[in-house]
XYZ file of C-alpha atoms in Angstrom:
711
model
C -0.014 -0.310 0.067
C 0.999 3.379 -0.475
C 1.274 5.860 2.201
C 3.571 9.559 2.591
C 6.932 9.907 3.832
C 7.519 10.221 7.497
C 7.657 13.856 7.217
C 5.278 14.615 4.669
C 2.563 12.304 6.220
C 3.253 14.322 9.979
C 3.302 18.069 8.098
C 1.516 18.015 4.621
C -1.547 16.898 5.790
C -2.211 18.517 8.468
C -1.916 21.644 6.202
C -4.427 20.497 3.851
C -6.810 18.999 6.610
C -6.394 22.497 8.074
C -7.452 24.186 5.145
C -10.074 21.923 4.065
C -11.569 21.995 7.325
C -11.231 26.112 7.732
C -13.048 26.301 4.183
C -15.866 24.129 5.196
C -16.390 26.340 8.498
C -16.299 29.089 6.044
C -18.605 27.734 3.825
C -21.067 26.666 6.521
C -20.600 30.035 8.070
C -21.987 31.977 4.860
C -24.302 29.424 4.229
C -25.684 30.560 7.863
C -25.401 33.682 7.379
C -27.401 33.589 3.977
C -30.549 30.964 5.217
C -30.637 33.717 8.126
C -31.168 36.882 6.258
C -32.875 35.109 3.465
C -35.172 32.403 4.192
C -35.994 33.639 7.513
C -37.463 36.839 6.190
C -41.165 36.257 5.410
C -44.034 38.528 4.812
C -46.990 36.373 5.506
C -49.958 38.211 7.106
C -50.917 35.318 9.017
C -50.922 37.188 12.865
C -50.523 34.883 16.067
C -53.172 34.860 17.600
C -53.522 37.977 20.195
C -52.576 36.420 23.982
C -53.324 37.948 27.129
C -53.103 41.533 28.000
C -53.403 42.106 31.209
C -50.221 43.716 31.397
C -50.771 46.359 29.134
C -50.914 49.607 30.726
C -53.490 51.681 30.190
C -51.407 54.360 28.284
C -49.714 52.095 25.971
C -53.379 50.728 25.100
C -55.406 53.712 24.564
C -52.475 56.338 23.554
C -50.969 57.065 20.312
C -48.987 54.857 17.597
C -45.707 56.016 18.465
C -44.830 54.984 22.003
C -41.689 55.373 24.268
C -40.744 53.484 26.993
C -37.380 53.981 27.670
C -38.317 55.964 30.630
C -39.555 55.175 33.854
C -43.470 55.243 32.894
C -44.680 54.980 29.059
C -45.319 58.183 26.978
C -47.037 57.933 23.574
C -47.742 60.632 20.824
C -49.959 60.791 17.871
C -50.114 63.079 14.748
C -51.690 66.260 14.832
C -55.455 66.780 13.582
C -55.770 66.620 9.970
C -51.813 65.473 9.337
C -51.158 61.987 8.298
C -48.199 59.950 8.134
C -47.873 57.622 5.124
C -45.726 54.347 6.118
C -44.307 51.795 4.029
C -43.356 48.391 5.358
C -41.321 45.282 4.361
C -39.252 47.083 1.797
C -37.377 47.754 -0.005
C -38.286 46.224 -3.393
C -36.208 46.767 -6.472
C -39.428 47.168 -8.726
C -42.021 48.720 -6.279
C -40.619 51.213 -3.841
C -38.934 52.892 -7.146
C -42.468 53.479 -8.385
C -43.876 54.475 -4.965
C -40.968 56.963 -4.362
C -41.267 58.373 -7.960
C -45.554 58.594 -6.784
C -43.536 60.410 -3.738
C -41.979 62.650 -5.514
C -44.795 63.967 -7.952
C -46.852 65.050 -5.481
C -44.154 66.657 -3.305
C -44.555 63.825 -0.313
C -42.142 63.106 2.524
C -42.928 59.396 4.078
C -41.409 56.609 6.913
C -40.006 53.691 5.125
C -39.814 50.757 7.723
C -36.802 48.584 6.124
C -35.879 45.277 6.301
C -32.454 45.036 6.318
C -32.153 41.608 4.268
C -33.743 43.391 1.750
C -31.919 46.473 2.132
C -28.548 44.987 1.504
C -30.137 43.534 -1.581
C -31.143 46.720 -2.848
C -28.960 48.720 -1.309
C -29.223 51.291 -4.093
C -33.022 52.022 -3.593
C -32.049 52.743 0.019
C -30.092 55.553 -1.390
C -32.521 56.805 -3.026
C -35.527 56.772 -0.416
C -33.250 58.699 1.990
C -32.135 61.265 -0.769
C -35.836 61.864 -1.936
C -35.653 62.622 1.947
C -37.953 60.749 3.498
C -37.566 59.218 6.717
C -36.765 55.303 7.519
C -36.713 53.122 10.904
C -36.020 49.867 11.607
C -38.390 46.979 10.624
C -35.903 44.275 11.708
C -33.160 42.111 9.843
C -34.782 39.229 8.685
C -38.401 40.311 9.492
C -39.525 37.444 12.076
C -42.610 37.642 14.244
C -40.510 39.028 17.446
C -42.915 37.614 19.911
C -41.584 34.350 19.431
C -37.958 35.280 19.848
C -35.712 35.915 23.149
C -34.642 39.440 23.857
C -31.291 38.665 22.875
C -32.214 37.858 19.569
C -34.562 40.520 19.484
C -31.201 43.129 19.795
C -29.640 40.863 17.478
C -31.969 42.041 14.666
C -32.527 45.188 15.889
C -29.021 46.001 15.927
C -27.506 44.025 12.219
C -30.488 45.664 10.901
C -29.102 48.986 11.904
C -25.459 48.147 11.147
C -27.111 47.579 7.044
C -28.513 51.132 7.267
C -25.356 52.549 8.726
C -23.158 50.897 6.139
C -25.083 51.526 2.789
C -26.760 55.231 4.296
C -24.183 56.611 6.469
C -27.607 57.085 8.744
C -28.933 55.586 11.774
C -32.179 56.046 12.790
C -34.061 55.269 16.522
C -37.629 53.716 15.315
C -38.568 50.708 15.356
C -41.747 48.780 13.576
C -42.106 44.848 14.669
C -43.248 43.011 12.118
C -46.559 41.901 12.443
C -47.503 44.468 14.363
C -50.572 46.647 14.201
C -53.015 49.280 16.296
C -52.745 49.905 19.877
C -56.108 48.210 21.211
C -54.281 44.566 19.829
C -50.678 44.717 21.728
C -50.948 41.909 24.525
C -48.076 40.567 26.819
C -46.177 39.358 24.319
C -45.920 42.417 22.438
C -45.244 44.298 25.245
C -42.212 42.939 25.849
C -41.123 43.398 22.418
C -41.559 47.127 23.013
C -40.017 46.847 26.384
C -36.749 45.136 25.096
C -36.661 48.110 21.887
C -36.637 50.664 24.328
C -33.753 49.334 26.375
C -32.175 49.422 23.011
C -32.536 52.859 22.676
C -35.656 52.580 20.548
C -39.054 54.309 20.004
C -41.888 52.114 18.757
C -44.477 52.939 15.641
C -47.691 51.546 15.552
C -50.442 51.947 13.163
C -54.157 53.905 13.384
C -55.186 52.917 9.795
C -54.240 49.497 8.151
C -55.036 49.733 4.029
C -54.864 46.117 3.833
C -53.321 46.565 0.693
C -51.283 43.166 1.576
C -54.440 41.549 0.411
C -54.701 42.738 -3.089
C -58.408 44.126 -2.435
C -58.572 46.187 -5.315
C -57.000 50.227 -5.848
C -60.828 51.264 -4.626
C -61.195 49.639 -1.664
C -57.418 50.591 -0.562
C -58.447 54.255 -0.862
C -61.407 53.583 1.378
C -59.110 51.602 4.013
C -56.497 54.362 4.543
C -59.353 57.279 3.999
C -59.841 58.755 7.725
C -63.110 58.582 9.169
C -62.294 61.971 11.545
C -59.674 64.420 11.667
C -57.676 62.929 14.270
C -54.067 62.233 13.214
C -53.111 59.282 11.466
C -50.272 56.808 11.102
C -51.345 54.926 7.970
C -49.950 51.294 7.341
C -49.283 50.351 3.331
C -46.357 48.405 1.940
C -44.005 48.577 -0.597
C -42.603 45.004 -0.874
C -43.877 41.038 0.338
C -45.572 40.964 -3.246
C -47.180 42.370 -6.192
C -48.094 46.209 -5.014
C -49.130 47.694 -8.015
C -52.672 48.217 -6.478
C -50.995 49.991 -3.873
C -49.068 52.263 -6.508
C -52.075 52.674 -8.509
C -54.070 53.902 -5.144
C -51.727 56.526 -3.601
C -51.868 58.178 -6.985
C -55.606 58.407 -6.053
C -55.418 58.813 -2.159
C -52.953 61.644 -2.036
C -54.732 64.162 -4.243
C -58.224 62.915 -2.567
C -56.729 63.575 0.823
C -55.580 67.096 0.194
C -58.410 68.118 -1.263
C -60.428 67.086 2.237
C -58.136 69.020 4.056
C -55.182 66.770 5.216
C -51.814 67.143 5.217
C -48.812 64.581 4.867
C -45.622 64.487 7.067
C -43.612 61.989 8.282
C -43.252 60.094 11.662
C -40.887 62.611 12.930
C -42.524 65.623 11.846
C -45.721 64.517 12.475
C -45.271 64.086 16.501
C -42.314 66.608 16.634
C -39.696 64.087 17.299
C -35.962 65.364 16.238
C -33.219 63.295 15.742
C -34.844 60.043 15.248
C -32.618 59.754 12.181
C -29.077 61.078 12.126
C -25.521 60.640 10.620
C -24.353 57.048 11.838
C -20.470 57.021 13.614
C -17.562 56.228 11.889
C -17.405 52.947 13.769
C -20.856 52.187 12.814
C -20.284 52.945 9.442
C -17.244 50.705 9.150
C -19.219 47.830 10.838
C -22.323 48.055 8.613
C -19.825 47.940 5.852
C -18.454 44.626 6.629
C -21.811 43.316 7.599
C -23.184 44.288 4.123
C -20.235 43.310 2.711
C -20.601 39.507 4.504
C -23.771 38.905 3.099
C -23.071 39.840 -0.078
C -19.901 37.481 0.391
C -22.468 34.935 1.612
C -24.953 35.719 -1.380
C -22.359 34.808 -3.704
C -21.159 31.818 -1.847
C -24.880 30.944 -2.553
C -24.914 31.524 -5.794
C -21.385 29.702 -6.717
C -23.399 26.141 -4.593
C -26.037 26.949 -7.028
C -23.988 26.504 -10.543
C -21.687 23.975 -8.816
C -24.828 21.918 -7.701
C -26.311 22.128 -11.084
C -23.258 21.502 -12.322
C -22.901 18.405 -10.067
C -26.535 17.472 -11.162
C -25.992 17.153 -14.642
C -22.283 15.483 -14.997
C -24.354 12.462 -12.501
C -27.113 12.411 -14.735
C -24.603 12.730 -17.882
C -22.835 10.045 -16.467
C -25.524 7.794 -15.698
C -26.999 8.076 -19.506
C -23.300 7.649 -20.917
C -22.376 4.201 -18.952
C -26.084 2.525 -19.623
C -26.282 3.764 -23.411
C -22.813 2.148 -23.154
C -23.376 -1.181 -20.992
C -26.561 -1.912 -23.285
C -24.178 -1.234 -26.531
C -21.129 -3.304 -25.336
C -23.573 -6.565 -24.127
C -25.338 -6.504 -27.828
C -21.230 -6.655 -29.494
C -20.735 -10.691 -29.794
C -16.907 -10.316 -31.537
C -16.486 -13.808 -33.364
C -12.695 -14.518 -32.719
C -10.817 -18.323 -33.824
C -10.071 -19.551 -30.107
C -6.819 -19.036 -29.093
C -5.248 -21.822 -27.363
C -1.413 -20.107 -26.887
C 0.270 -20.844 -23.937
C 0.084 -17.932 -21.579
C 2.695 -16.677 -19.358
C 1.059 -15.627 -15.987
C 3.387 -12.992 -14.185
C 2.527 -12.658 -10.124
C 4.627 -9.971 -8.290
C 4.418 -10.382 -4.010
C 5.670 -8.887 -1.101
C 4.793 -10.047 1.866
C 1.494 -12.154 0.146
C 2.252 -15.091 2.856
C -1.405 -15.076 3.560
C -3.403 -15.576 0.158
C -0.426 -16.431 -2.063
C -0.902 -20.043 -1.891
C -4.895 -19.710 -2.882
C -3.943 -17.459 -5.275
C -1.523 -19.700 -6.856
C -3.379 -23.096 -7.163
C -6.198 -21.085 -8.853
C -4.388 -20.061 -11.966
C -2.348 -23.011 -11.657
C -5.858 -24.846 -12.379
C -6.801 -22.633 -15.348
C -8.448 -25.062 -17.979
C -5.653 -22.797 -20.651
C -1.761 -23.418 -20.561
C -0.196 -21.591 -18.041
C 3.553 -20.474 -17.061
C 3.265 -18.851 -13.481
C 6.089 -16.611 -12.534
C 5.840 -15.631 -8.697
C 8.815 -12.448 -8.567
C 8.947 -12.404 -4.999
C 9.727 -8.741 -4.366
C 11.869 -8.372 -1.110
C 9.455 -10.451 1.019
C 9.854 -11.091 4.504
C 7.186 -13.160 5.726
C 8.352 -16.157 3.353
C 5.775 -15.516 0.834
C 8.885 -16.960 -1.409
C 9.116 -20.148 0.434
C 5.554 -20.857 0.454
C 5.731 -21.395 -3.000
C 8.510 -22.818 -3.449
C 7.160 -25.703 -0.592
C 3.979 -26.243 -3.305
C 6.440 -27.694 -6.028
C 4.539 -26.787 -8.979
C 6.170 -27.975 -12.240
C 4.763 -24.706 -14.069
C 5.757 -22.568 -11.329
C 8.905 -20.225 -11.159
C 9.749 -18.362 -8.590
C 12.332 -15.404 -8.888
C 13.355 -13.696 -6.102
C 14.771 -9.849 -5.759
C 15.616 -7.187 -3.873
C 12.464 -4.890 -2.650
C 12.015 -2.655 -5.853
C 8.777 -2.103 -6.164
C 5.652 -3.100 -8.041
C 6.380 -2.038 -11.366
C 10.186 -3.630 -11.058
C 8.648 -7.002 -10.326
C 6.789 -6.525 -12.882
C 8.981 -5.946 -15.502
C 10.937 -8.933 -13.968
C 8.618 -11.452 -14.619
C 7.909 -10.597 -17.855
C 11.195 -10.274 -19.127
C 11.608 -13.779 -17.755
C 7.917 -14.969 -19.919
C 8.420 -17.379 -21.998
C 5.596 -16.471 -24.214
C 3.728 -13.569 -26.079
C 0.643 -13.373 -24.218
C 1.342 -12.327 -20.368
C -1.431 -12.272 -17.772
C -1.000 -9.863 -14.828
C -2.467 -10.891 -11.657
C -2.238 -9.601 -8.166
C -0.957 -11.657 -5.219
C -4.161 -11.151 -3.160
C -6.364 -12.312 -6.402
C -7.993 -15.667 -7.181
C -9.016 -17.014 -10.285
C -11.861 -19.101 -11.733
C -10.940 -22.292 -13.592
C -11.574 -20.746 -16.922
C -10.367 -16.455 -16.140
C -7.621 -16.846 -17.995
C -8.883 -18.665 -21.400
C -11.672 -16.171 -21.307
C -9.246 -13.773 -20.850
C -7.172 -13.972 -24.054
C -9.644 -14.832 -26.573
C -9.637 -11.116 -27.878
C -6.174 -10.991 -28.899
C -6.947 -12.733 -31.802
C -7.390 -9.602 -33.403
C -3.916 -8.529 -33.691
C -5.402 -4.671 -33.149
C -5.783 -5.697 -29.231
C -2.629 -4.924 -27.025
C -4.001 -5.426 -23.360
C -7.638 -6.619 -22.022
C -9.059 -6.109 -19.054
C -11.040 -8.620 -16.936
C -13.696 -8.069 -14.456
C -12.488 -7.522 -10.761
C -14.970 -8.972 -8.033
C -14.779 -8.376 -4.314
C -14.343 -11.384 -2.405
C -14.902 -10.025 1.340
C -17.865 -8.459 0.674
C -19.068 -9.494 3.730
C -19.624 -6.827 6.113
C -21.351 -3.346 5.284
C -17.738 -1.846 4.362
C -17.423 -4.723 1.486
C -20.875 -4.546 0.457
C -20.185 -0.900 -0.457
C -16.936 -1.914 -1.842
C -18.942 -5.046 -3.889
C -21.444 -1.992 -5.053
C -18.725 0.009 -6.308
C -16.943 -2.701 -8.156
C -20.252 -3.957 -9.862
C -21.410 -0.092 -10.325
C -18.348 2.171 -10.840
C -15.511 0.387 -11.810
C -16.985 -2.280 -14.200
C -19.714 -0.268 -15.881
C -17.262 2.750 -16.588
C -15.102 -0.266 -18.141
C -18.064 -1.257 -20.331
C -18.374 2.813 -21.657
C -14.290 2.772 -22.425
C -14.548 -0.752 -24.791
C -17.570 0.770 -26.827
C -15.535 4.241 -26.606
C -12.094 2.813 -27.566
C -10.363 4.748 -24.566
C -9.799 2.771 -22.194
C -7.609 4.146 -19.391
C -6.516 1.099 -16.704
C -6.266 -2.579 -16.945
C -6.163 -3.423 -12.877
C -3.639 -5.155 -11.744
C -6.264 -7.222 -10.493
C -6.408 -8.737 -13.878
C -5.369 -7.858 -16.917
C -3.925 -9.568 -20.125
C -1.156 -8.131 -22.350
C 0.973 -8.769 -25.218
C 4.618 -8.778 -24.433
C 5.380 -7.223 -27.477
C 3.399 -4.274 -26.966
C 4.680 -3.965 -23.818
C 8.093 -3.999 -24.704
C 7.439 -1.238 -27.236
C 6.036 1.177 -24.812
C 9.291 0.488 -22.586
C 7.370 -2.028 -20.207
C 5.877 -0.754 -16.621
C 6.867 2.605 -15.768
C 7.823 3.447 -11.913
C 6.928 7.479 -12.831
C 3.576 6.840 -11.289
C 1.762 5.192 -8.563
C -1.003 4.030 -10.726
C 1.345 2.024 -12.778
C -1.153 0.115 -14.042
C -2.965 3.011 -15.589
C -0.014 4.583 -16.442
C 0.780 1.452 -18.917
C -2.852 1.412 -20.046
C -2.908 5.105 -21.187
C 0.741 4.346 -22.778
C -0.181 1.561 -24.604
C -3.243 3.356 -26.389
C -0.866 6.425 -27.334
C 1.090 3.583 -29.357
C -2.045 2.887 -31.403
C -2.929 -0.585 -29.362
C -6.898 -0.939 -28.162
C -7.603 -2.083 -25.319
C -10.739 -3.655 -24.720
C -12.918 -5.300 -21.524
C -14.200 -8.567 -21.353
C -16.378 -8.826 -18.272
C -16.967 -12.809 -18.617
C -13.022 -12.753 -16.987
C -13.619 -12.752 -13.339
C -11.007 -12.564 -10.707
C -12.010 -12.056 -7.186
C -9.502 -9.737 -5.239
C -9.423 -9.193 -1.553
C -10.409 -5.464 -0.503
C -9.558 -3.605 2.423
C -11.680 -4.194 5.478
C -10.730 -1.744 7.813
C -11.474 2.232 6.725
C -8.004 2.926 7.170
C -6.801 0.561 4.643
C -9.223 1.446 2.221
C -8.225 4.972 2.802
C -4.904 4.364 1.927
C -5.606 1.914 -1.339
C -7.877 4.554 -3.054
C -5.583 7.834 -2.011
C -2.668 5.498 -3.864
C -5.244 4.608 -6.856
C -6.318 8.533 -7.000
C -3.060 10.056 -6.707
C -1.478 7.793 -9.195
C -4.284 8.437 -11.585
C -3.919 12.141 -11.471
C -0.250 11.175 -12.355
C -0.661 9.129 -15.129
C -3.357 12.187 -16.471
C -0.682 14.636 -16.407
C 1.838 12.475 -17.808
C -0.300 11.663 -21.403
C -1.924 15.285 -21.076
C -0.931 15.427 -24.694
C -2.875 12.894 -26.092
C -5.425 15.243 -26.237
C -3.603 16.840 -29.195
C -2.992 13.721 -31.039
C -5.137 11.204 -33.446
C -6.012 7.673 -33.659
C -5.729 5.383 -30.622
C -4.038 8.132 -28.721
C -6.432 10.583 -29.776
C -9.709 9.052 -28.161
C -7.618 8.135 -25.310
C -7.167 11.954 -24.570
C -9.931 13.456 -25.916
C -12.586 10.513 -24.328
C -10.908 8.608 -21.762
C -9.411 11.409 -20.419
C -12.188 13.800 -20.511
C -14.329 11.343 -18.997
C -11.812 10.959 -15.557
C -11.400 14.680 -15.915
C -15.247 15.210 -15.323
C -16.340 11.957 -13.660
C -13.232 11.064 -11.094
C -11.988 14.557 -10.689
C -14.284 17.456 -11.069
C -17.909 15.868 -9.546
C -16.419 14.523 -6.616
C -14.295 17.771 -5.702
C -18.333 19.215 -6.288
C -19.684 16.004 -3.869
C -18.856 18.645 -0.493
C -21.414 20.836 -1.539
C -23.583 19.178 -2.870
C -23.571 17.885 0.939
C -23.721 21.188 2.547
C -26.159 22.389 0.189
C -28.558 19.705 1.178
C -28.082 20.850 5.106
C -28.310 24.229 4.039
C -32.226 23.055 2.377
C -32.958 21.223 5.167
C -32.099 23.957 7.935
C -33.749 27.319 5.695
C -35.863 25.662 2.011
C -38.177 23.036 1.925
C -37.101 19.552 3.578
C -39.670 18.015 1.497
C -37.817 19.537 -1.473
C -34.049 18.561 -0.549
C -35.357 14.982 0.447
C -37.156 15.017 -3.132
C -34.392 15.370 -4.591
C -32.402 13.181 -2.483
C -34.891 10.312 -2.942
C -34.752 10.492 -7.047
C -31.197 10.702 -7.029
C -31.022 7.389 -5.042
C -33.465 5.916 -7.237
C -31.278 6.599 -10.534
C -28.504 5.270 -8.605
C -30.625 2.403 -7.444
C -31.452 1.749 -11.542
C -28.166 2.147 -12.307
C -27.086 -0.796 -9.995
C -29.601 -2.831 -10.143
C -29.007 -2.926 -14.310
C -25.217 -2.885 -13.544
C -26.094 -5.705 -11.397
C -27.578 -7.598 -13.724
C -25.017 -7.252 -16.162
C -22.759 -8.672 -13.777
C -25.012 -11.726 -13.199
C -24.848 -10.714 -9.657
C -27.894 -11.365 -7.103
C -29.366 -7.719 -6.490
C -29.181 -8.460 -2.598
C -26.399 -6.558 -1.551
C -28.119 -2.918 -2.977
C -29.920 -2.650 0.379
C -26.953 -1.775 1.072
C -26.561 1.602 -1.556
C -28.960 4.121 0.521
C -26.232 3.778 3.584
C -23.450 4.242 1.334
C -24.670 7.644 0.064
C -24.017 8.729 3.980
C -20.472 7.350 4.851
C -18.794 6.156 1.885
C -19.678 8.446 -0.905
C -17.693 11.263 1.633
C -15.336 9.113 2.115
C -14.272 8.689 -1.589
C -14.705 11.966 -2.391
C -12.308 13.164 1.091
C -10.028 10.569 -0.850
C -9.977 13.275 -4.267
C -10.248 15.941 -1.968
C -6.462 14.810 -0.544
C -5.197 13.316 -3.697
C -5.704 16.959 -5.173
C -3.555 18.414 -2.271
C -1.023 16.096 -2.450
C -0.689 16.555 -6.530
C -0.704 20.986 -6.478
C 2.023 20.854 -3.211
C 3.930 18.267 -5.057
C 4.014 15.618 -1.543
C 5.942 12.231 -2.454
C 4.437 8.999 -1.570
C 5.639 5.223 -1.932
C 4.770 2.005 -2.826
C 3.886 -0.433 -0.128
C 1.928 -3.434 0.579
C -1.474 -3.588 1.537
C -2.655 -4.958 4.794
C -3.940 -8.901 3.942
C -6.816 -11.004 5.663
C -6.448 -14.134 4.863
C -9.620 -14.186 2.390
C -8.553 -16.506 -0.194
C -8.189 -19.440 2.001
C -12.218 -19.051 1.054
C -13.865 -20.249 -2.284
C -15.836 -17.323 -4.323
C -18.693 -18.857 -3.841
C -18.480 -19.664 -0.050
C -17.083 -16.604 0.847
C -20.627 -14.853 -1.116
C -23.289 -17.351 -0.529
C -23.612 -17.514 -4.134
C -24.600 -21.072 -5.386
C -23.384 -21.975 -8.903
C -20.202 -19.976 -9.286
C -16.987 -21.590 -10.180
C -14.535 -22.241 -7.839
C -10.705 -21.415 -7.660
């Protein structure tokens, strides 16, 4: 197995995991900010039923709509006779607020706008125009919650952040507040009284209303005008809305209302003017401006992050769907192909590199020797210290040769075996793998076509009993083997797996044998053969049973080497993108496929998971779960089809839903670590994988599947 050198392992991984951790925390914070400022915002007029009002002072219940509760006893105020204060809630809106401002300018009227902080951040230019026109502004909280349902500290957070947003955008501060879902004095209950008291502690005057136009119900222009017309000469605080939906009726009603009320002798003032309260709106302090600008920048950055994640989510979904279509269509074409070849009966050399494979080497060798095809077996002991070579030698098999050499790594061991091979066709097999009796014969049949330089077999997980084994079994069938069917049809096979592959010896010699340039020597070799003009095909009926990692740590190390080695091979053979013929097919088809589905898609996967959590918290949980179930259904359909093609029982597919919560994350984290490793240039070296002795079992006894060939 592969792992970094000691110093790199102790330092580098810590650095990139810290970077990844900090990035994920920053992403989560951005999503929380965005979710809070936008998806808690709501202008629903579903009013909370009034509660007990026994604690509400008579001065508030029967007083004026402007409440000052900052002193020992509450004081209220009301506009003077014939004075109307136009107030607008829930804005600003990019469409309707400018139209309302235009009407006010035409009529030379100034009004009071109670601004929602999150809306102000989304529409800063509209807020500035509101202030520049001489209108008064007040706080309507940051996200428009029902304050009566929030604790006091949360209420203060809503006020302070809305205030900072206004300060950062306009350079102004205001001490005027209107709680969302508030109405007239008579409707104040004990919970709303608590809101008023808390606001007073933060230095705010609270504005209620005396007239509700009910424009939020869209009753029609005439009804809005009628509701907004006073029945006496008492001063009024009129409630209108400049956001929260289509406000065309409000704009039209305002054009009629102002001239009609003027004709009746009413005049229009801001709230501060109407009650004689000076200094409600004044310049913000430098500290408030800086803090406000920082808040606005933070929320805008969070919006950019969420927008980027939207794009990433769309790309990830499109890639997942595209891969599903590609592999299913290719698999159908692959199964319909019935190539007719003259039987290949020439003897074959099987090369088996081995480093400390004592646990399973005997079973592996005996399975190959039992082949129905004539074979020569060369076991290359690569510096084992556990008696691997001695075990093979004690078997005393005539067609088996053992070559001992100092530890030089798998590529060196393979090249030693190839050099000693007696036959043109060379089968390479790992020391943790066993063959069915007909595997070798089936594997070499495509060599009847002289254009074929290598053949990939069908690697199957042997130790699939536990949950981790089932997940790897699903991955091998659904992922690796479906992909190989696509690569075969597209003539761009990038990898012949080390567990089972056959090669022309002349083709191997043409490309310089097995290179040590990458950690994925099998991928590097296969790509080199394609670039040399050889075709590489997939023979799904040639099965090999390999021992998969039985622990998460061992699995991580294996996939880390595979992923990093694949990146190395892709970079090494990148010029295939510009070549023609078989090399061009590898480059433009194979490398593009790997880049899209084995690099880009895993890198986007964390965004999908984080966005799913975001959706559960701030969007519609039903919708998020529905999307996840649709994705799972697509995976299950692909899994069922892949298992059918491989003639595997579908029972293990029950583990697929669980695979989405643990195994999938493990796999994309491996890719992320590999990318960091590639970027930082962290060196890795080849080492053996842990062995568990699974090869002592036959395929059928290990899987519990009757009727399967035994090794």
